[in-house]
Short mmCIF file of C-alpha atoms and ligand atoms in Angstrom, two decimals:
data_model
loop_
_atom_site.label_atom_id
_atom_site.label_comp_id
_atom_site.label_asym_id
_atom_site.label_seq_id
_atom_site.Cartn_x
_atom_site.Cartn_y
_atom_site.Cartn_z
CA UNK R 475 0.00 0.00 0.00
CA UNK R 476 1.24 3.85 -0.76
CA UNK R 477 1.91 5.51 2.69
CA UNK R 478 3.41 9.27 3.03
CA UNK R 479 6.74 8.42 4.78
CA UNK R 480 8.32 11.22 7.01
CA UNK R 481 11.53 10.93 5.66
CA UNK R 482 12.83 14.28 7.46
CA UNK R 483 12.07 17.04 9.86
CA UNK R 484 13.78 20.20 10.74
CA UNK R 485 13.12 23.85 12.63
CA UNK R 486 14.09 27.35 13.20
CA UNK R 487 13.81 29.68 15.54
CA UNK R 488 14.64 33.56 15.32
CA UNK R 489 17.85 34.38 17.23
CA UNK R 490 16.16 36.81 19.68
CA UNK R 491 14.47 35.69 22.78
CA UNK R 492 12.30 37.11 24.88
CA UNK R 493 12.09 36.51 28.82
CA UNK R 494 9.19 36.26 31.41
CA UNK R 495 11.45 39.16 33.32
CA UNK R 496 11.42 41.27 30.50
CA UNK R 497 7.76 40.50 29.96
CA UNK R 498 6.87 41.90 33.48
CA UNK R 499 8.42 45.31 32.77
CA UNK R 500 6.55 45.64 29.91
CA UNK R 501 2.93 44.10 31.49
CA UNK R 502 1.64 43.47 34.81
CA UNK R 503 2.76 40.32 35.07
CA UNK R 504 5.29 37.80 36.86
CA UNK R 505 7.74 35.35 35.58
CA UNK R 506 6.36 33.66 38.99
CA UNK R 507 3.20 33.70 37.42
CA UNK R 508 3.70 32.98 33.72
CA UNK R 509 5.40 29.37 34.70
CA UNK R 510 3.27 28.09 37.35
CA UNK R 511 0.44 28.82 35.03
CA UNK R 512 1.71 28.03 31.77
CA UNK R 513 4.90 26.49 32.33
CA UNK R 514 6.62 29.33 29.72
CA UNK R 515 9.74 30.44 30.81
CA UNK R 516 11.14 32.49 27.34
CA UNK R 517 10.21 32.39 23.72
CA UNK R 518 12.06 33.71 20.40
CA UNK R 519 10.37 36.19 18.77
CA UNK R 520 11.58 37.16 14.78
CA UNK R 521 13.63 40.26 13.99
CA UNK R 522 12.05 43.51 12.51
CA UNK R 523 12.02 42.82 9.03
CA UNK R 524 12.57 38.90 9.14
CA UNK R 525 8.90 37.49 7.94
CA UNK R 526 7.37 33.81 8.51
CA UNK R 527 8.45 32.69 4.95
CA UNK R 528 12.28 33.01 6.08
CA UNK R 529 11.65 31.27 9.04
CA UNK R 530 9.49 28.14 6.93
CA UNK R 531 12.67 28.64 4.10
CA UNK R 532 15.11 27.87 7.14
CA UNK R 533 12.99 25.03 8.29
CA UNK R 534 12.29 23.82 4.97
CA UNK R 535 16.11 23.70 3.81
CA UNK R 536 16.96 21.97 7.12
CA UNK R 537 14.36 18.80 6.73
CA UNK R 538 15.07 18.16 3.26
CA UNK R 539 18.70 17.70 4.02
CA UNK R 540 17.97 15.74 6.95
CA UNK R 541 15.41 13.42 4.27
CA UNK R 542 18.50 13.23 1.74
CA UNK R 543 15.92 14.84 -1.10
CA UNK R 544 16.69 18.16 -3.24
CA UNK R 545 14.32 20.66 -4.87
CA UNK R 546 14.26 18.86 -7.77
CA UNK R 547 12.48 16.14 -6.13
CA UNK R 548 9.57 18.47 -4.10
CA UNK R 549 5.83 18.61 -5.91
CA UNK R 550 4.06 19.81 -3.06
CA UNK R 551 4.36 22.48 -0.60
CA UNK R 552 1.99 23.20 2.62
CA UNK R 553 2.72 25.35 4.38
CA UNK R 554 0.51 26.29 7.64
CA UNK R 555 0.17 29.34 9.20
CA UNK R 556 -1.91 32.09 10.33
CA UNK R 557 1.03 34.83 10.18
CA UNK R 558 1.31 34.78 5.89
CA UNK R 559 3.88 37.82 4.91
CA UNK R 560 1.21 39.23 2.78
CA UNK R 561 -2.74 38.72 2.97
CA UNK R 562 -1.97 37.27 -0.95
CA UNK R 563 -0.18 35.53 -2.61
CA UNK R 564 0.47 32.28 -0.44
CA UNK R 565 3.74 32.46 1.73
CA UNK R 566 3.78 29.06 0.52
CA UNK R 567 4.67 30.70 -3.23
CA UNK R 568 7.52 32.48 -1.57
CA UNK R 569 9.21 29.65 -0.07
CA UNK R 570 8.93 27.30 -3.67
CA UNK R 571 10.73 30.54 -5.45
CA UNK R 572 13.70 31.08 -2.52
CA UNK R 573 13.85 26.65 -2.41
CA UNK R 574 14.01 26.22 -6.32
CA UNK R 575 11.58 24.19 -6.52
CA UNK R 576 10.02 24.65 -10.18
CA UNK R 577 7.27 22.22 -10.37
CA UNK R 578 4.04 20.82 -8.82
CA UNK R 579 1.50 23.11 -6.27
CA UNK R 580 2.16 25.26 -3.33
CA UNK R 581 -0.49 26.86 -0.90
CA UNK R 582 -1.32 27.97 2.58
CA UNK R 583 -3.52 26.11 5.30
CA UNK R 584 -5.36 27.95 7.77
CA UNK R 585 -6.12 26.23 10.67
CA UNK R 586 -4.18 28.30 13.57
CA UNK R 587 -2.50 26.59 15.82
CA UNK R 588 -4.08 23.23 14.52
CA UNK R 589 -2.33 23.95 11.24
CA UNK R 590 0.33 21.83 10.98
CA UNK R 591 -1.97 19.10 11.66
CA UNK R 592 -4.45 19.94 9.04
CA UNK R 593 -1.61 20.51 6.63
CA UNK R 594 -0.23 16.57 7.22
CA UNK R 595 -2.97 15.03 6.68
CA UNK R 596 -3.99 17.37 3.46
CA UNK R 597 -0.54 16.28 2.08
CA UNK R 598 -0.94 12.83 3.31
CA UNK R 599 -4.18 12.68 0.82
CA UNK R 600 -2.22 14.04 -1.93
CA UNK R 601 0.55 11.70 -1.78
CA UNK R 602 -1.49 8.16 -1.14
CA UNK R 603 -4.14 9.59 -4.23
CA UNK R 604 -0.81 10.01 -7.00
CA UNK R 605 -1.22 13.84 -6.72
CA UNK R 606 2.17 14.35 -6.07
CA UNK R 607 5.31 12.69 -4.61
CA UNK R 608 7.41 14.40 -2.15
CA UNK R 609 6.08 17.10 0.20
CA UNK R 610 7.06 19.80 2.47
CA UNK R 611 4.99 20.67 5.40
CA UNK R 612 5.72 23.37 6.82
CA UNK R 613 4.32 24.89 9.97
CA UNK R 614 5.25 28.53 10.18
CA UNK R 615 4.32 31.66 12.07
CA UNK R 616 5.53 35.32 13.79
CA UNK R 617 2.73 35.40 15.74
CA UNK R 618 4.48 38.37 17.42
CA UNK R 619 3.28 40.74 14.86
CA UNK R 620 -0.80 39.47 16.04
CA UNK R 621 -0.13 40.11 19.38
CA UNK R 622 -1.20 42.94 21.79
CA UNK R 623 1.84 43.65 23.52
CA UNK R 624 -0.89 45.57 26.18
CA UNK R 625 -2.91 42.13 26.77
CA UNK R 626 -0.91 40.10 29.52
CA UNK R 627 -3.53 37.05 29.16
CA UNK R 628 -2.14 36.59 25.70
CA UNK R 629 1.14 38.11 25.29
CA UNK R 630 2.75 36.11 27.51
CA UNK R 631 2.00 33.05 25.28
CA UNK R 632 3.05 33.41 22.24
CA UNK R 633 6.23 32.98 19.98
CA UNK R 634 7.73 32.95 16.84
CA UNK R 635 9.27 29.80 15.07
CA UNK R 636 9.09 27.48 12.53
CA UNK R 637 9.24 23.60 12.12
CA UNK R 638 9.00 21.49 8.43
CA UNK R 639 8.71 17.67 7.45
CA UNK R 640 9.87 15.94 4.34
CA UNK R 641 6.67 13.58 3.32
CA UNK R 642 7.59 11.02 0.49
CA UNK R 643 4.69 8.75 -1.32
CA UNK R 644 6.39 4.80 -0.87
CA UNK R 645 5.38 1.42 -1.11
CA UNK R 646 5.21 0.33 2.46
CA UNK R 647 3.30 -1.55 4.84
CA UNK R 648 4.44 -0.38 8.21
CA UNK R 649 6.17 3.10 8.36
CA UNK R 650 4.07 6.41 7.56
CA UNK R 651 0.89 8.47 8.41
CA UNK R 652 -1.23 5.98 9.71
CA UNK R 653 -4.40 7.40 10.86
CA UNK R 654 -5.31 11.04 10.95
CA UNK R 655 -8.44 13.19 12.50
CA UNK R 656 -9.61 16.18 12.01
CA UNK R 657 -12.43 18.61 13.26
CA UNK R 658 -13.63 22.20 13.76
CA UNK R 659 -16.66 23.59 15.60
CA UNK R 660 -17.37 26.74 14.23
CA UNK R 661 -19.40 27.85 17.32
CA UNK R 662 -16.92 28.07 19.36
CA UNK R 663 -15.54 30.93 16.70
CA UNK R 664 -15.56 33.72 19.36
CA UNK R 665 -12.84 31.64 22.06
CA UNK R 666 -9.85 32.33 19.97
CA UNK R 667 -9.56 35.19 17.56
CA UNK R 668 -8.24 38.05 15.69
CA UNK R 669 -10.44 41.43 15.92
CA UNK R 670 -9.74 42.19 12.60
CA UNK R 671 -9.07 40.59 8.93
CA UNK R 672 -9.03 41.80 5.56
CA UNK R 673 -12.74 41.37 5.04
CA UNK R 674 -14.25 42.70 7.93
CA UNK R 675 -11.57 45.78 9.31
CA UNK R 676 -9.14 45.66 6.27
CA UNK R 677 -6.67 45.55 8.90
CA UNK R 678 -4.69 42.39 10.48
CA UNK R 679 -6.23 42.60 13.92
CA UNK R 680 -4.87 41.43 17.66
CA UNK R 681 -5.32 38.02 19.04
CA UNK R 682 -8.10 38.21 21.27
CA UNK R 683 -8.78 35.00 23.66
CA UNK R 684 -11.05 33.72 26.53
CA UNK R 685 -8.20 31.52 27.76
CA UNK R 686 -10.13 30.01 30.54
CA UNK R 687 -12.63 28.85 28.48
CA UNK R 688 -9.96 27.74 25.47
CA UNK R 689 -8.14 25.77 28.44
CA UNK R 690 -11.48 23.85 29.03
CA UNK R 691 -11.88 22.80 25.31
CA UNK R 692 -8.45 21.38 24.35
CA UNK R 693 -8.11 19.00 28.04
CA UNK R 694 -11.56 17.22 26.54
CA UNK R 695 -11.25 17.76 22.85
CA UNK R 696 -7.45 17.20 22.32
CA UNK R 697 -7.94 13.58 24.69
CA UNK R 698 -11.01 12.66 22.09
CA UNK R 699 -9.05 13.12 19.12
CA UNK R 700 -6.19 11.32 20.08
CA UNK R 701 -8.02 8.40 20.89
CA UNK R 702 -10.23 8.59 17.81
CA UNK R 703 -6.68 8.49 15.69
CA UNK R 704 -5.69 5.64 17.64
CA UNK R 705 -9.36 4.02 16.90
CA UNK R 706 -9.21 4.77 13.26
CA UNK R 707 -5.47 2.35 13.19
CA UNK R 708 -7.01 0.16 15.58
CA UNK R 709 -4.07 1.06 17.25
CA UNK R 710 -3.85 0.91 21.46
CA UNK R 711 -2.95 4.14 22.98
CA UNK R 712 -0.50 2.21 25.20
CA UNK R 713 1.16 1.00 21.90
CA UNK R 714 2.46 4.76 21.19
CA UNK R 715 5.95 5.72 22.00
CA UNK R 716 5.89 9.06 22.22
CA UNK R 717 3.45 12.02 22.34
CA UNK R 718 4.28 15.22 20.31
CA UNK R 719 1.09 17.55 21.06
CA UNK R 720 0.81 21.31 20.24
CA UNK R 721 2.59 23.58 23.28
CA UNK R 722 0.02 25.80 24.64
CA UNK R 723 0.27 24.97 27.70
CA UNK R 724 2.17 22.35 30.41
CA UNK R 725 -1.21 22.39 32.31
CA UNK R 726 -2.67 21.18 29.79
CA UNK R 727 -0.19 18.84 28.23
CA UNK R 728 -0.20 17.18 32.36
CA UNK R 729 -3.86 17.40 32.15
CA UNK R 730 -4.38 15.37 28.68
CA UNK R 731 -1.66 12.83 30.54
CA UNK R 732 -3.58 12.62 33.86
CA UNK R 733 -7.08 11.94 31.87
CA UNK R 734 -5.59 9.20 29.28
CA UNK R 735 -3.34 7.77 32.07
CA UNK R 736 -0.16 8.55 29.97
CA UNK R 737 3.44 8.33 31.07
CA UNK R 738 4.37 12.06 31.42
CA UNK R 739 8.42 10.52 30.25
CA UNK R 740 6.35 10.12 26.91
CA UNK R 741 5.14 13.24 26.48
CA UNK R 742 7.69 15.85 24.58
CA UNK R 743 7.43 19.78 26.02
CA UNK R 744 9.16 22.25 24.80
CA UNK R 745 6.95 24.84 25.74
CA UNK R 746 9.20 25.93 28.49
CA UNK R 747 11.56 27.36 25.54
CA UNK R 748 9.59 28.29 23.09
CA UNK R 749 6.17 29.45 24.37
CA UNK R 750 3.14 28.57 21.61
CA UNK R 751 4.35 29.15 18.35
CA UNK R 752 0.73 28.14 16.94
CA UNK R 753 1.15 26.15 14.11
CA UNK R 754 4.77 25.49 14.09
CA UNK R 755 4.81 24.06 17.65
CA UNK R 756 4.44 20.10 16.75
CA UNK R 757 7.20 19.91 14.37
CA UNK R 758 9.24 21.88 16.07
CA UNK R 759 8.71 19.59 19.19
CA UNK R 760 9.32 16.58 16.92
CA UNK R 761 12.43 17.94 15.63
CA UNK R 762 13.69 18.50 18.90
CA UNK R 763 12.43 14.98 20.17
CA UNK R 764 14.26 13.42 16.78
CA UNK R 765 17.34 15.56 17.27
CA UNK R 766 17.78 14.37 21.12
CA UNK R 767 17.43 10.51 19.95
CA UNK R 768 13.98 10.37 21.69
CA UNK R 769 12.09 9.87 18.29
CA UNK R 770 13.63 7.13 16.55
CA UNK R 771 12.89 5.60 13.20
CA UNK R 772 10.38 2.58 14.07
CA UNK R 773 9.01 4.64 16.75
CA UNK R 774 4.80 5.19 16.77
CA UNK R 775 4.03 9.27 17.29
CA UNK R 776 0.99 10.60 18.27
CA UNK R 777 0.43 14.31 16.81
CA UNK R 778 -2.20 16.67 18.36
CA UNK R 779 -3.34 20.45 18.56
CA UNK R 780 -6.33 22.52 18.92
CA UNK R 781 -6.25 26.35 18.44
CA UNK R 782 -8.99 28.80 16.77
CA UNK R 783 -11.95 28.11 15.09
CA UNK R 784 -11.93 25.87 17.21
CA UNK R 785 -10.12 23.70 15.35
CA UNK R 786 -8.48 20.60 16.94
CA UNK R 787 -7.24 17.47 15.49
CA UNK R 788 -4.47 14.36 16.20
CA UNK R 789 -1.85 12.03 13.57
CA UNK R 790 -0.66 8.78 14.10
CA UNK R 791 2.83 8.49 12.42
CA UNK R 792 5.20 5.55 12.31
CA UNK R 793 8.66 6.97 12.24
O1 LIG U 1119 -3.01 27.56 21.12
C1 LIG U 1119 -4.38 27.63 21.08
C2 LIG U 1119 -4.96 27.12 22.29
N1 LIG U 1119 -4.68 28.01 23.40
C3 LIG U 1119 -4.70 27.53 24.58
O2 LIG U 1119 -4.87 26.35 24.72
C4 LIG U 1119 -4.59 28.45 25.77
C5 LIG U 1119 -5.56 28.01 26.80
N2 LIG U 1119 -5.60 28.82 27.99
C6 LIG U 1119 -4.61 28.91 28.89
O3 LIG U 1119 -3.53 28.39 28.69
C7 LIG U 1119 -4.90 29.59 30.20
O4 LIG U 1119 -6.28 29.81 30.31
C8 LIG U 1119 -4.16 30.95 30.38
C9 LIG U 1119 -2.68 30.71 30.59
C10 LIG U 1119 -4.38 31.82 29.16
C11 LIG U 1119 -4.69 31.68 31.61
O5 LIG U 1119 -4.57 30.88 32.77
P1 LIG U 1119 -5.83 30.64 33.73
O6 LIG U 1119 -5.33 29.86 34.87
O7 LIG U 1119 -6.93 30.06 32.90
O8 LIG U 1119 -6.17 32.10 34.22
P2 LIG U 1119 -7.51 32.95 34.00
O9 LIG U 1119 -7.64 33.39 32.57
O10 LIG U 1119 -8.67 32.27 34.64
O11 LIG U 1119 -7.15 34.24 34.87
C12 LIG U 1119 -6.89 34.14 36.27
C13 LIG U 1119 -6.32 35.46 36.76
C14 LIG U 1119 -7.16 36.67 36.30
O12 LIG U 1119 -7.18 37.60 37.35
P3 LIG U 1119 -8.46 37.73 38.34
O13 LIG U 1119 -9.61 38.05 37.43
O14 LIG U 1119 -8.58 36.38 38.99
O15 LIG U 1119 -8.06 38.83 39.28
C15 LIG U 1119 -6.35 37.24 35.15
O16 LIG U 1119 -6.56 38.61 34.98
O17 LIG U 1119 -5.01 35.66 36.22
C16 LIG U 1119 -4.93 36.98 35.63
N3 LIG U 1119 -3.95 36.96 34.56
C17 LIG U 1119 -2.65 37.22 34.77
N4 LIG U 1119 -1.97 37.56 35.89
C18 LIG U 1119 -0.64 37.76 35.77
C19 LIG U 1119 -4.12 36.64 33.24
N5 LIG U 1119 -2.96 36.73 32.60
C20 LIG U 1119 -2.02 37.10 33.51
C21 LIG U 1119 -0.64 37.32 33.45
N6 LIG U 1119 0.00 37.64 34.59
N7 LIG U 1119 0.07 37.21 32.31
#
């Protein structure tokens, strides 16, 4: 059977960083606070001038030399993100021109911080229907240009950063995407948003959230999609070896854990370092958990997010 093989990951993350101290002279807020809450203790945030296509480019030129495959060999590009350089045309277009890569299709996926998972299992289609071959996901954002740097319930939360797998269409029985699930509940629009678009203020807007609320959602919703990925492999969640989920939150990484009676030593966090970077956080986590010799080829990964819409969703990779 044709499976889309992760062949290759990589990340980057802008140079700057930004500390809970240097937070709390801005806002009226703690670095006390801001890790017993969250568990964030800094983030990167991208230079003036430095836009989320050079952060995918980075990330993008990292994984395909980690999966051994050029340019030439690339017919698909996905890049998610919520942060595009320009309201039109796709970031994605940006980052084919600056890779070289002269053939197949390129777009943008917008599914916030659930992106990256929307965008694998788009790609994942692709590749097991013959669309194309070899594909890029990228998940990409400077969500420091959406933030109000006024609002310490969301400023505090965010990053910047960028994290990209190499997806190749093989014959193969056991390694690959396995299982994927996705899902948005469009009531639950007004949670997680920006208060202004192209459409509606002609203007980019500030992220606006009701975290409390948000919080609630992703415990239960994140915990039912990664058992409904698991169901759709008939695949045991005990049988997984190691957990990437989107970085929100450690309370609510420990609280998805405590409900599904994981091993927390499964579990890879990095949002200590990197704060939510929306939908670059899961491959940025998996490229740190492949670059530490955690994730290991063989290994079963379970993906998840959930971020605005709501959107939420989980993917069940053999490495
Ligand atoms: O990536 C997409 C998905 N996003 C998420 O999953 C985020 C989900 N939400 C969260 O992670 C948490 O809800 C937050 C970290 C955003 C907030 O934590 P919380 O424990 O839910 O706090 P809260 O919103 O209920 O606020 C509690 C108190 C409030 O003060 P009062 O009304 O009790 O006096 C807030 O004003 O904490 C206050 N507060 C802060 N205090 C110091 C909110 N932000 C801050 C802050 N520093 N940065």
């Amino acid at each position: 059977m044709i499976r889309s093989v992760l062949l290759g990951a990589g990340s980057y993350l802008p140079s700057h960083v930004l500390s809970n101290d240097e937070l709390a002279r801005r806002v009226d807020t703690s670095n006390e606070w801001i890790v017993e809450r969250t568990g964030i203790r800094e983030r990167h945030i991208a230079a003036d001038g430095e836009k989320t296509s050079d952060l995918a480019i980075q990330a993008a030129r990292l994984a395909l030399e980690i999966a051994g495959r050029t340019a030439e060999d690339v017919d698909l590009i996905v890049v998610a993100t919520t942060t595009p350089d320009l309201t039109f045309p796709a970031t994605a277009a940006r980052v084919q021109a600056a890779l070289g890569v002269h053939q197949g299709a390129a777009f943008d996926l917008q599914a916030v911080c659930s992106g990256f998972i929307f965008a694998l299992s788009t790609a994942d289609n692709a590749l097991v229907r013959g669309q194309a071959k070899t594909a890029l996901v990228i998940g990409a954002e400077t969500f420091s240009r959406i933030m109000d740097w006024e609002d310490r319930g969301t400023c505090v939360l965010f990053g910047d950063g960028a994290g990209a797998v190499v997806l190749e269409a093989q014959q193969e029985a056991e390694r690959g995407v396995i299982s994927t699930f996705l899902r948005t509940d469009g009531r639950m629009h007004d949670l997680l948003f920006t208060d202004g678009g192209p459409s509606q203020t002609q203007s980019t807007g500030k992220v606006r959230m009701v975290g409390n609320a948000v919080f609630r959602q992703a415990v239960e919703h994140i915990s039912g999609a990664m058992l409904e990925a698991c169901a759709r492999a008939q695949v045991p969640l005990d049988a997984v070896d190691w957990f990437v989920p989107h970085q929100a939150n450690q309370r609510i990484l420990d609280g998805v854990a405590r409900k599904l009676a994981i091993d927390p030593a499964k579990v890879v966090s990095t949002v200590a370092l990197h704060g939510n970077t929306s939908a670059a956080s899961v491959p940025l986590a998996l490229d740190v958990a492949i670059r530490d010799g955690r994730v290991k080829k063989g290994d079963l990964v379970l993906m998840e997010a959930l971020g605005g819409g709501l959107t939420w969703g989980a993917a069940l990779v053999r490495m």
